[in-house]
Amino acid sequence: MTRFQGSVNVGLREKGTDKLVAVYPHKLEGSDNEIENRVKFWFYQQSCSAENKLQECYVDVVSEDEIKERKDHLR
């Protein structure tokens, strides 16, 4: 079974705290490895410092509640 099969949203989390760093805004397609690579590449393109941050993060499933909470927090 694949890790992201059936998932609607994925994003990056900090390894030490599991804190949500970013939510991947595109449709998920492909194998787990392809999805992980796309998410990391997308994040890398966001800023110059993203490369350093990526070393501290992992790709994970993100719930709808987490996305809503994140949007409310950013307001």
XYZ file of N, CA, C and O in Angstrom, residues 2-4 10 24 26-43 59:
96
model
N 0.466 2.219 -0.729
C 1.263 3.430 -0.795
C 0.893 4.378 0.337
O -0.230 4.370 0.830
N 1.825 5.179 0.708
C 1.660 6.096 1.842
C 0.658 7.212 1.546
O -0.090 7.621 2.422
N 0.657 7.716 0.308
C -0.193 8.849 -0.026
C -1.443 8.466 -0.822
O -2.211 9.329 -1.211
N -1.079 16.988 0.882
C 0.190 16.675 1.533
C 0.936 17.982 1.755
O 0.583 19.020 1.194
N 1.235 21.622 0.068
C 1.432 21.522 -1.375
C 0.114 21.858 -2.076
O -0.910 21.222 -1.810
N -0.946 21.603 -5.243
C -1.302 20.962 -6.503
C -1.911 19.577 -6.288
O -1.769 18.978 -5.215
N -2.553 19.050 -7.331
C -3.166 17.728 -7.306
C -2.080 16.665 -7.176
O -1.008 16.780 -7.776
N -2.376 15.622 -6.406
C -1.420 14.541 -6.194
C -1.567 13.487 -7.281
O -2.649 12.959 -7.497
N -0.470 13.207 -7.957
C -0.444 12.178 -8.988
C 0.899 11.479 -8.946
O 1.921 12.112 -8.703
N 0.890 10.170 -9.184
C 2.129 9.423 -9.246
C 2.365 8.569 -8.019
O 1.528 8.464 -7.122
N 3.534 7.965 -7.992
C 3.926 7.121 -6.863
C 4.295 7.997 -5.664
O 4.454 9.212 -5.786
N 4.462 7.361 -4.522
C 4.875 8.104 -3.324
C 6.182 8.855 -3.567
O 6.322 10.008 -3.184
N 7.127 8.188 -4.201
C 8.425 8.801 -4.467
C 8.271 10.022 -5.376
O 8.887 11.069 -5.135
N 7.451 9.903 -6.411
C 7.221 11.031 -7.317
C 6.556 12.197 -6.594
O 6.920 13.357 -6.794
N 5.591 11.896 -5.739
C 4.905 12.944 -4.976
C 5.888 13.641 -4.047
O 5.932 14.872 -3.988
N 6.687 12.874 -3.319
C 7.674 13.472 -2.417
C 8.627 14.385 -3.178
O 8.921 15.494 -2.731
N 9.109 13.920 -4.318
C 10.028 14.730 -5.118
C 9.376 16.008 -5.625
O 9.998 17.079 -5.610
N 8.125 15.927 -6.048
C 7.415 17.122 -6.534
C 7.196 18.138 -5.421
O 7.348 19.342 -5.617
N 6.807 17.646 -4.246
C 6.573 18.539 -3.103
C 7.872 19.249 -2.721
O 7.894 20.466 -2.531
N 8.942 18.508 -2.630
C 10.232 19.101 -2.261
C 10.710 20.087 -3.320
O 11.212 21.162 -2.988
N 10.552 19.727 -4.597
C 10.967 20.629 -5.672
C 10.126 21.897 -5.645
O 10.648 23.001 -5.780
N 8.815 21.777 -5.444
C 7.918 22.940 -5.355
C 8.370 23.854 -4.211
O 8.485 25.061 -4.375
N 8.642 23.274 -3.051
C 9.056 24.076 -1.903
C 10.398 24.743 -2.161
O 10.597 25.907 -1.820
N 7.854 14.947 3.971
C 6.555 15.052 3.319
C 5.576 14.155 4.064
O 5.888 13.005 4.392
